[in-house]
Short mmCIF file of C-alpha atoms and ligand atoms in Angstrom, two decimals:
data_model
loop_
_atom_site.label_atom_id
_atom_site.label_comp_id
_atom_site.label_asym_id
_atom_site.label_seq_id
_atom_site.Cartn_x
_atom_site.Cartn_y
_atom_site.Cartn_z
CA MET A 117 0.49 0.35 0.39
CA THR A 118 1.47 3.51 -0.20
CA LEU A 119 0.52 6.37 1.33
CA SER A 120 2.21 9.00 -1.53
CA HIS A 121 -1.98 10.49 -2.67
CA GLY A 122 -2.15 14.10 -1.16
CA ARG A 123 -0.18 17.05 -1.82
CA HIS A 124 3.04 16.26 -3.25
CA MET A 125 5.90 17.79 -0.63
CA LEU A 126 8.69 19.19 -2.42
CA ALA A 127 12.09 19.32 -0.18
CA ILE A 128 14.91 19.88 -2.81
CA PRO A 129 17.01 23.00 -3.27
CA GLY A 130 15.55 24.42 -5.53
CA PRO A 131 13.34 24.72 -7.35
CA SER A 132 11.65 24.90 -3.33
CA ILE A 133 7.55 25.52 -2.21
CA MET A 134 5.51 28.42 -4.20
CA PRO A 135 3.56 30.14 -2.29
CA ASP A 136 -0.69 29.52 -3.44
CA ARG A 137 -0.08 33.60 -3.97
CA VAL A 138 2.65 33.64 -6.01
CA LEU A 139 1.13 31.14 -8.91
CA GLN A 140 -2.68 33.31 -8.70
CA ALA A 141 -0.68 36.07 -8.49
CA MET A 142 0.24 34.93 -11.85
CA HIS A 143 -2.16 33.06 -13.43
CA ARG A 144 -3.85 36.00 -15.86
CA PRO A 145 -4.11 36.27 -18.93
CA SER A 146 -1.28 38.57 -21.30
CA PRO A 147 -1.21 41.91 -20.12
CA ASN A 148 -0.07 45.17 -21.81
CA ILE A 149 3.43 45.33 -22.16
CA TYR A 150 3.20 48.18 -23.13
CA THR A 151 1.92 51.11 -20.95
CA GLY A 152 -0.25 50.98 -17.04
CA GLU A 153 0.63 48.26 -14.68
CA LEU A 154 3.46 46.17 -15.55
CA PRO A 155 5.72 48.20 -16.56
CA GLU A 156 5.24 50.02 -12.87
CA VAL A 157 5.60 46.34 -11.66
CA ALA A 158 8.44 45.35 -13.37
CA LEU A 159 9.99 48.85 -11.66
CA SER A 160 8.95 47.89 -8.73
CA LEU A 161 10.91 44.75 -8.14
CA ILE A 162 13.91 46.44 -7.74
CA PRO A 163 14.38 48.43 -4.40
CA ASP A 164 13.28 44.72 -3.19
CA LEU A 165 15.47 42.59 -3.87
CA LYS A 166 18.19 45.02 -3.02
CA ALA A 167 16.15 45.66 0.17
CA VAL A 168 16.55 41.70 0.21
CA ALA A 169 20.35 41.45 -1.03
CA ARG A 170 20.90 44.89 1.75
CA THR A 171 22.47 47.17 -0.62
CA GLU A 172 22.52 51.03 -2.37
CA GLY A 173 23.99 49.20 -5.26
CA HIS A 174 22.51 48.77 -8.04
CA VAL A 175 21.06 45.15 -9.57
CA ALA A 176 19.79 43.78 -13.27
CA MET A 177 17.34 41.01 -12.83
CA TYR A 178 17.78 38.66 -16.95
CA ILE A 179 15.87 35.86 -18.10
CA GLY A 180 17.33 32.69 -17.32
CA ASN A 181 17.62 30.77 -14.46
CA GLY A 182 20.68 30.26 -12.28
CA HIS A 183 23.18 29.62 -14.28
CA ALA A 184 22.49 32.45 -16.60
CA ALA A 185 23.41 35.17 -14.03
CA TRP A 186 26.49 33.49 -13.33
CA GLU A 187 27.26 33.91 -17.38
CA ALA A 188 26.66 37.75 -16.55
CA SER A 189 27.95 38.46 -13.70
CA LEU A 190 31.47 37.40 -16.02
CA VAL A 191 31.63 39.21 -18.89
CA ASN A 192 30.50 42.11 -17.06
CA VAL A 193 33.47 42.80 -14.97
CA LEU A 194 36.67 39.77 -16.62
CA ALA A 195 38.08 39.49 -19.93
CA PRO A 196 40.05 36.79 -21.39
CA GLY A 197 43.04 35.83 -20.08
CA ASP A 198 41.88 37.20 -16.34
CA LEU A 199 42.62 35.15 -13.25
CA VAL A 200 39.90 35.41 -11.60
CA LEU A 201 40.48 33.33 -7.27
CA VAL A 202 37.87 30.43 -6.37
CA PRO A 203 37.68 28.89 -2.71
CA ALA A 204 36.11 25.38 -2.99
CA THR A 205 33.60 24.28 -0.60
CA GLY A 206 31.34 22.28 -3.78
CA ARG A 207 30.52 21.51 -6.66
CA PHE A 208 28.99 24.98 -7.07
CA SER A 209 32.43 26.10 -6.60
CA HIS A 210 34.19 24.74 -9.20
CA GLY A 211 31.17 24.98 -11.05
CA TRP A 212 31.08 28.79 -12.01
CA SER A 213 34.86 28.47 -12.42
CA GLU A 214 34.55 26.13 -15.09
CA MET A 215 31.75 28.60 -16.44
CA ALA A 216 34.77 31.07 -16.39
CA ALA A 217 37.22 28.39 -18.08
CA ARG A 218 34.83 28.49 -21.28
CA LEU A 219 34.78 31.98 -21.43
CA GLY A 220 38.82 32.51 -21.67
CA ILE A 221 39.36 33.14 -17.59
CA GLU A 222 41.95 31.57 -15.72
CA SER A 223 40.99 30.32 -11.59
CA GLN A 224 43.53 29.60 -9.12
CA ILE A 225 42.28 27.24 -7.18
CA ILE A 226 42.38 26.75 -2.98
CA GLU A 227 40.50 23.08 -2.92
CA PHE A 228 38.41 23.13 1.24
CA GLY A 229 36.69 20.17 -0.34
CA ASN A 230 33.20 19.10 0.38
CA ARG A 231 32.60 19.01 4.16
CA SER A 232 33.67 22.34 4.98
CA ALA A 233 33.47 26.38 4.41
CA LEU A 234 35.75 28.27 2.87
CA ASP A 235 39.06 29.17 5.12
CA PRO A 236 39.16 33.07 4.75
CA ASP A 237 42.28 33.62 6.24
CA LEU A 238 43.94 31.17 3.26
CA VAL A 239 41.92 33.30 0.59
CA LEU A 240 43.65 36.27 2.19
CA GLU A 241 47.40 35.06 2.08
CA ALA A 242 46.12 34.25 -1.07
CA LEU A 243 45.88 37.51 -1.72
CA ASP A 244 48.62 38.87 0.27
CA ALA A 245 50.98 36.46 -2.19
CA ASP A 246 49.41 38.37 -5.51
CA LYS A 247 51.60 41.10 -5.19
CA ALA A 248 50.88 42.35 -8.82
CA HIS A 249 47.60 41.78 -8.16
CA LYS A 250 46.88 38.73 -11.45
CA ILE A 251 43.91 37.80 -9.04
CA LYS A 252 41.06 40.27 -10.28
CA ALA A 253 38.08 38.25 -8.34
CA VAL A 254 37.29 36.04 -5.72
CA LEU A 255 34.73 33.57 -7.26
CA CYS A 256 33.13 33.26 -3.61
CA VAL A 257 29.41 30.69 -2.82
CA GLN A 258 27.91 31.50 0.08
CA THR A 259 25.95 28.04 0.76
CA ASP A 260 27.29 25.31 -1.28
CA THR A 261 23.92 23.58 -2.82
CA SER A 262 25.89 19.98 -3.56
CA SER A 263 28.00 20.35 0.03
CA SER A 264 25.14 22.02 2.38
CA ALA A 265 29.14 24.06 3.71
CA LYS A 266 28.38 28.29 4.22
CA SER A 267 31.39 30.02 4.76
CA ASP A 268 31.63 33.49 6.66
CA VAL A 269 30.95 35.83 3.74
CA GLU A 270 31.41 38.16 6.93
CA ALA A 271 34.72 37.76 7.69
CA LEU A 272 35.84 36.84 3.91
CA GLY A 273 34.32 40.50 3.09
CA LYS A 274 35.89 42.97 4.98
CA ALA A 275 39.14 41.40 5.75
CA MET A 276 39.29 41.67 1.80
CA ARG A 277 38.86 44.97 2.20
CA ALA A 278 41.24 45.72 4.82
CA THR A 279 44.14 44.02 2.53
CA GLY A 280 43.63 46.41 -0.63
CA HIS A 281 44.03 44.13 -2.84
CA PRO A 282 41.89 45.81 -5.92
CA ALA A 283 40.27 41.72 -6.65
CA LEU A 284 36.47 41.69 -6.58
CA LEU A 285 34.31 40.10 -4.25
CA MET A 286 31.90 37.78 -6.11
CA LEU A 287 29.39 36.19 -4.18
CA ASP A 288 27.17 33.40 -5.53
CA CYS A 289 23.82 33.35 -3.17
CA ILE A 290 21.52 32.10 -5.39
CA ALA A 291 21.09 28.68 -3.13
CA CYS A 292 20.15 31.16 0.07
CA LEU A 293 18.60 34.70 -0.93
CA GLY A 294 16.62 35.46 1.36
CA CYS A 295 17.34 32.32 3.78
CA ASP A 296 20.90 32.37 5.13
CA GLU A 297 21.17 36.34 6.47
CA LEU A 298 23.52 38.84 3.52
CA GLN A 299 24.38 42.63 3.93
CA MET A 300 25.91 42.44 0.78
CA ASP A 301 27.27 46.74 1.43
CA ASP A 302 28.69 46.11 5.32
CA TRP A 303 30.14 43.05 4.44
CA GLY A 304 32.07 44.46 1.19
CA VAL A 305 30.54 41.83 -1.42
CA ASP A 306 31.06 43.60 -5.08
CA ILE A 307 28.84 41.48 -7.60
CA MET A 308 25.86 39.58 -5.50
CA VAL A 309 24.31 36.59 -8.21
CA ALA A 310 21.11 34.67 -7.33
CA GLY A 311 17.94 33.56 -8.83
CA CYS A 312 14.07 33.19 -7.91
CA GLN A 313 12.86 29.10 -7.24
CA LYS A 314 14.63 28.71 -4.07
CA GLY A 315 14.52 31.58 -0.68
CA LEU A 316 12.40 34.21 -3.77
CA MET A 317 9.88 31.12 -4.18
CA THR A 318 8.48 32.42 -7.49
CA PRO A 319 9.22 29.20 -10.48
CA ALA A 320 12.61 29.33 -12.25
CA GLY A 321 13.23 31.45 -15.33
CA MET A 322 14.40 34.75 -13.42
CA SER A 323 18.27 35.74 -12.04
CA PHE A 324 19.58 38.38 -10.69
CA VAL A 325 22.89 40.27 -11.27
CA PHE A 326 23.84 43.04 -7.69
CA PHE A 327 27.59 45.48 -8.32
CA ASN A 328 28.36 48.57 -6.52
CA ASP A 329 30.27 51.41 -8.55
CA ARG A 330 33.33 49.23 -7.77
CA ALA A 331 32.06 46.79 -10.11
CA GLN A 332 30.84 49.33 -12.48
CA ASP A 333 33.59 50.89 -12.68
CA ARG A 334 35.52 47.72 -14.05
CA ARG A 335 31.93 47.42 -16.78
CA ALA A 336 33.30 50.55 -17.27
CA ALA A 337 37.03 50.01 -18.57
CA MET A 338 35.93 46.27 -20.35
CA GLU A 339 37.12 46.11 -24.15
CA ARG A 340 33.59 45.28 -24.82
CA VAL A 341 30.66 42.98 -23.59
CA SER A 342 28.14 41.40 -25.24
CA SER A 343 25.05 42.93 -25.79
CA TYR A 344 22.31 40.42 -23.63
CA TRP A 345 24.72 40.06 -20.60
CA ASP A 346 25.62 43.31 -20.46
CA TRP A 347 23.58 44.74 -17.20
CA THR A 348 24.28 48.35 -18.52
CA ASN A 349 21.05 48.89 -19.06
CA ARG A 350 19.57 47.01 -17.33
CA ALA A 351 19.98 48.58 -14.32
CA ASN A 352 19.22 51.70 -16.10
CA PRO A 353 16.82 51.26 -18.19
CA GLU A 354 15.26 54.62 -20.06
CA GLU A 355 12.76 52.69 -22.51
CA PHE A 356 11.24 49.90 -21.04
CA TYR A 357 11.78 46.92 -23.50
CA GLN A 358 16.15 47.56 -21.83
CA LEU A 359 15.42 45.99 -18.09
CA TRP A 360 15.14 42.82 -19.94
CA CYS A 361 17.15 43.44 -23.35
CA GLY A 362 13.46 42.49 -25.36
CA THR A 363 9.92 40.56 -23.60
CA ALA A 364 9.49 41.71 -20.33
CA PRO A 365 8.75 37.94 -18.53
CA THR A 366 5.31 38.75 -17.78
CA HIS A 367 4.38 36.36 -15.22
CA HIS A 368 7.47 35.94 -13.44
CA ILE A 369 6.85 39.93 -12.38
CA TYR A 370 3.73 39.20 -10.99
CA GLY A 371 5.02 36.30 -9.74
CA LEU A 372 7.91 37.30 -8.00
CA ARG A 373 5.49 41.20 -6.54
CA GLU A 374 3.59 38.90 -4.48
CA ALA A 375 7.45 36.56 -2.89
CA LEU A 376 8.35 40.26 -2.36
CA ASN A 377 5.23 41.32 -1.05
CA MET A 378 5.64 38.27 1.78
CA ILE A 379 9.17 38.24 2.39
CA ILE A 380 10.69 42.31 2.87
CA HIS A 381 6.99 44.07 3.46
CA GLU A 382 4.76 41.70 5.26
CA GLU A 383 7.17 38.37 7.66
CA GLY A 384 10.35 41.60 7.19
CA LEU A 385 13.57 39.89 6.43
CA GLU A 386 14.71 39.59 9.27
CA ALA A 387 11.98 37.04 10.19
CA VAL A 388 12.33 35.22 7.15
CA TRP A 389 16.07 34.72 8.30
CA ALA A 390 14.50 33.95 11.93
CA ARG A 391 12.16 30.96 9.85
CA HIS A 392 15.10 30.25 8.25
CA ALA A 393 17.82 29.27 10.69
CA THR A 394 14.88 28.46 13.93
CA LEU A 395 13.46 25.70 11.13
CA ALA A 396 17.80 24.61 10.35
CA ARG A 397 17.97 23.89 13.66
CA ALA A 398 15.54 21.74 14.18
CA VAL A 399 16.72 19.69 10.85
CA TRP A 400 19.58 19.29 12.32
CA ALA A 401 18.65 18.17 15.92
CA ALA A 402 17.03 15.08 13.42
CA PHE A 403 19.76 14.16 12.20
CA GLU A 404 21.89 14.67 15.31
CA ALA A 405 19.73 12.56 17.22
CA TRP A 406 19.68 9.66 13.85
CA GLU A 407 22.96 10.28 13.50
CA VAL A 408 23.76 8.40 16.64
CA GLY A 409 24.87 4.07 16.34
CA GLY A 410 24.02 4.15 12.37
CA PRO A 411 25.16 5.21 8.87
CA VAL A 412 23.18 8.54 9.32
CA GLU A 413 25.42 11.07 9.16
CA LEU A 414 25.28 15.42 8.20
CA ASN A 415 28.02 16.48 5.75
CA ILE A 416 29.08 19.04 7.38
CA ARG A 417 29.89 19.15 11.30
CA ASP A 418 30.37 22.21 12.33
CA ARG A 419 26.95 24.13 13.04
CA GLY A 420 28.21 27.01 12.08
CA SER A 421 29.67 25.86 9.29
CA ARG A 422 25.44 25.03 7.92
CA SER A 423 23.24 26.64 5.63
CA ASN A 424 19.64 27.10 7.20
CA ALA A 425 18.66 26.38 3.72
CA VAL A 426 19.29 23.40 2.97
CA THR A 427 21.18 20.15 4.93
CA ALA A 428 22.92 17.59 3.19
CA VAL A 429 23.31 13.91 4.29
CA ARG A 430 25.45 11.27 4.24
CA ILE A 431 23.58 7.84 4.56
CA GLY A 432 26.09 4.88 2.95
CA LYS A 433 26.41 2.82 -0.18
CA GLU A 434 22.86 3.20 -2.27
CA ASN A 435 20.74 2.96 1.16
CA GLY A 436 20.58 7.86 -0.11
CA THR A 437 18.78 6.31 -3.02
CA ARG A 438 16.58 4.15 -2.07
CA LEU A 439 15.45 5.84 1.07
CA ARG A 440 14.71 9.16 -1.41
CA THR A 441 12.76 6.09 -4.21
CA TRP A 442 11.18 4.57 -0.62
CA LEU A 443 9.56 8.73 0.11
CA THR A 444 8.43 9.48 -3.69
CA GLU A 445 6.73 6.04 -3.68
CA ASN A 446 5.30 5.51 -0.56
CA ALA A 447 5.13 9.71 1.66
CA GLY A 448 4.67 11.75 -0.98
CA LEU A 449 7.95 13.57 -0.23
CA THR A 450 10.50 13.85 -3.08
CA LEU A 451 13.93 14.91 -1.51
CA GLY A 452 17.59 16.64 -3.28
CA ILE A 453 20.11 13.40 -4.78
CA GLY A 454 23.41 13.27 -3.12
CA LEU A 455 25.03 16.44 -6.86
CA GLY A 456 28.55 16.39 -6.71
CA MET A 457 29.50 13.81 -4.30
CA GLY A 458 30.37 11.07 -5.93
CA SER A 459 33.13 8.91 -5.54
CA ASP A 460 35.23 6.05 -7.82
CA GLU A 461 32.82 3.43 -4.71
CA ASP A 462 30.33 5.40 -4.63
CA PRO A 463 30.34 7.29 -8.85
CA LYS A 464 25.98 8.32 -8.59
CA ALA A 465 26.64 9.59 -4.82
CA ASP A 466 23.87 7.43 -4.33
CA GLY A 467 25.09 7.18 -0.17
CA PHE A 468 23.97 11.13 -0.64
CA PHE A 469 20.89 13.14 -0.30
CA ARG A 470 19.83 17.02 0.79
CA VAL A 471 16.44 17.68 2.29
CA GLY A 472 16.15 21.13 1.22
CA HIS A 473 14.49 24.15 3.64
CA MET A 474 13.80 26.87 1.66
CA GLY A 475 10.63 29.36 0.95
CA HIS A 476 8.03 29.07 1.56
CA LEU A 477 7.84 26.19 4.70
CA SER A 478 6.42 26.49 8.02
CA THR A 479 7.00 23.84 11.18
CA HIS A 480 3.91 21.68 9.53
CA MET A 481 5.52 21.02 6.81
CA LEU A 482 9.35 21.20 7.84
CA MET A 483 7.90 18.34 10.79
CA GLY A 484 5.66 16.37 8.14
CA THR A 485 8.88 15.86 5.96
CA LEU A 486 10.77 14.46 8.95
CA GLY A 487 8.63 12.47 10.39
CA SER A 488 8.53 10.72 6.40
CA ILE A 489 12.46 10.26 6.97
CA GLU A 490 12.12 8.84 10.12
CA ALA A 491 9.25 6.66 8.71
CA GLY A 492 11.58 5.62 5.69
CA LEU A 493 14.58 4.55 7.90
CA THR A 494 12.08 2.48 9.37
CA ALA A 495 10.74 0.72 5.89
CA LEU A 496 14.10 0.48 5.01
CA ASP A 497 15.89 -0.74 8.60
CA ILE A 498 18.10 1.60 8.54
CA LEU A 499 19.89 2.19 12.04
CA HIS A 500 18.53 5.22 13.18
CA GLY A 501 19.17 6.25 16.86
CA PRO A 502 15.85 7.16 18.49
CA GLY A 503 14.54 10.93 19.95
CA GLY A 504 15.02 12.52 16.28
CA LEU A 505 11.06 13.98 15.84
CA ASP A 506 11.18 14.43 20.17
CA ALA A 507 13.96 17.13 19.23
CA ALA A 508 13.27 18.73 15.48
CA ALA A 509 9.53 19.11 17.55
CA GLN A 510 11.58 20.95 20.92
CA VAL A 511 13.12 22.67 19.11
CA CYS A 512 10.37 25.22 17.12
CA ALA A 513 8.23 24.30 20.73
CA ALA A 514 11.15 27.03 21.89
CA ALA A 515 10.35 28.97 19.19
C1 LIG B 885 20.65 26.34 -7.79
C2 LIG B 885 22.26 26.93 -7.95
C3 LIG B 885 23.30 27.18 -8.34
C4 LIG B 885 22.76 27.43 -10.19
O1 LIG B 885 21.21 27.72 -10.84
P1 LIG B 885 19.76 27.56 -11.63
O2 LIG B 885 18.61 28.44 -11.44
O3 LIG B 885 20.22 25.60 -11.26
O4 LIG B 885 21.42 27.93 -12.38
C5 LIG B 885 24.18 28.07 -8.56
N1 LIG B 885 24.49 27.89 -7.57
C6 LIG B 885 23.89 28.06 -5.77
C7 LIG B 885 24.79 27.43 -5.17
C8 LIG B 885 22.31 26.96 -6.49
O5 LIG B 885 21.96 26.58 -4.93
#
């Protein structure tokens, strides 16, 4: 017998659960794209996006996923032959660096493996050794969604500014914008990229490049930037179509407008961060109980280096795929695959899974997810310690 009927739960690190209000806001006929409400609604996104990023800088919006924002950020400030420093904390750090390589940009990688955050001191050492200022930018991922490691961007950014090295700090917040705290300006981040389908609770298809005047100076000195990716007109449009370099993403605009209403104007960004922090602690509490006496193991051991948006779990060969399959077939729950965690012994990363806990998420949704995981562990005879749900409930009760 399967108990998978009922509303399906997607607990993966993006796309995230969309609020019904976001879906309803998009449910409308094609709007007038020339005048009237749509251009106004689109422009109204800009101050709220900046509020989410905590920046007084600029933002360019793109019709594309996170990879589009990656490419856009690179081509506006880096040219073939330039060098970037990449403190790598998982698959996404390497992915951004590989994209840079396809553009002729070279990477100097500092490898932190896939079980820890970056160490700002090692990044500073590399910058200090670069007396000729060959390094044009540091590509940092705040939450690497594959390992679920969260790096201390505040420490890195403030220390980088203090050195006086001119490298730009470029930050990928695609996984965690609106989940993990970010203070783009205060922390000295020059460029930040994000997508709309994770913490921002909107269907995949819009992404953003935020940048400050330091980054704009670099852009102004570029010999050429392709017209589609150029952030100049997008960030300062004289005509509405320049905002998107073509047709506007009509329905995404309404969806994102509603999501930002919920985040910025109703719940409040700090309350949204606090909710994510509490729900993440509930996840960790459950897994820390289940870890006892069996193969379950949180990938990131240090609590301070764990993201509030996603949790990667090791569970022993094949058990990850078994558990995910069981949950989809029997519990109406989909968990994330073990992305980028393959090894010689486990090429497809069947011994991993990830729980996404980002965006539109409440106690009952999270407890349902955790309760279903416990049912799966029990059904599949995967040894686990007792008390995981109690521990998670305690965290939620104390919120
Ligand atoms: C999801 C994600 C990406 C890629 O975004 P897409 O929308 O899938 O292109 C890049 N970086 C991080 C940290 C992510 O979580």
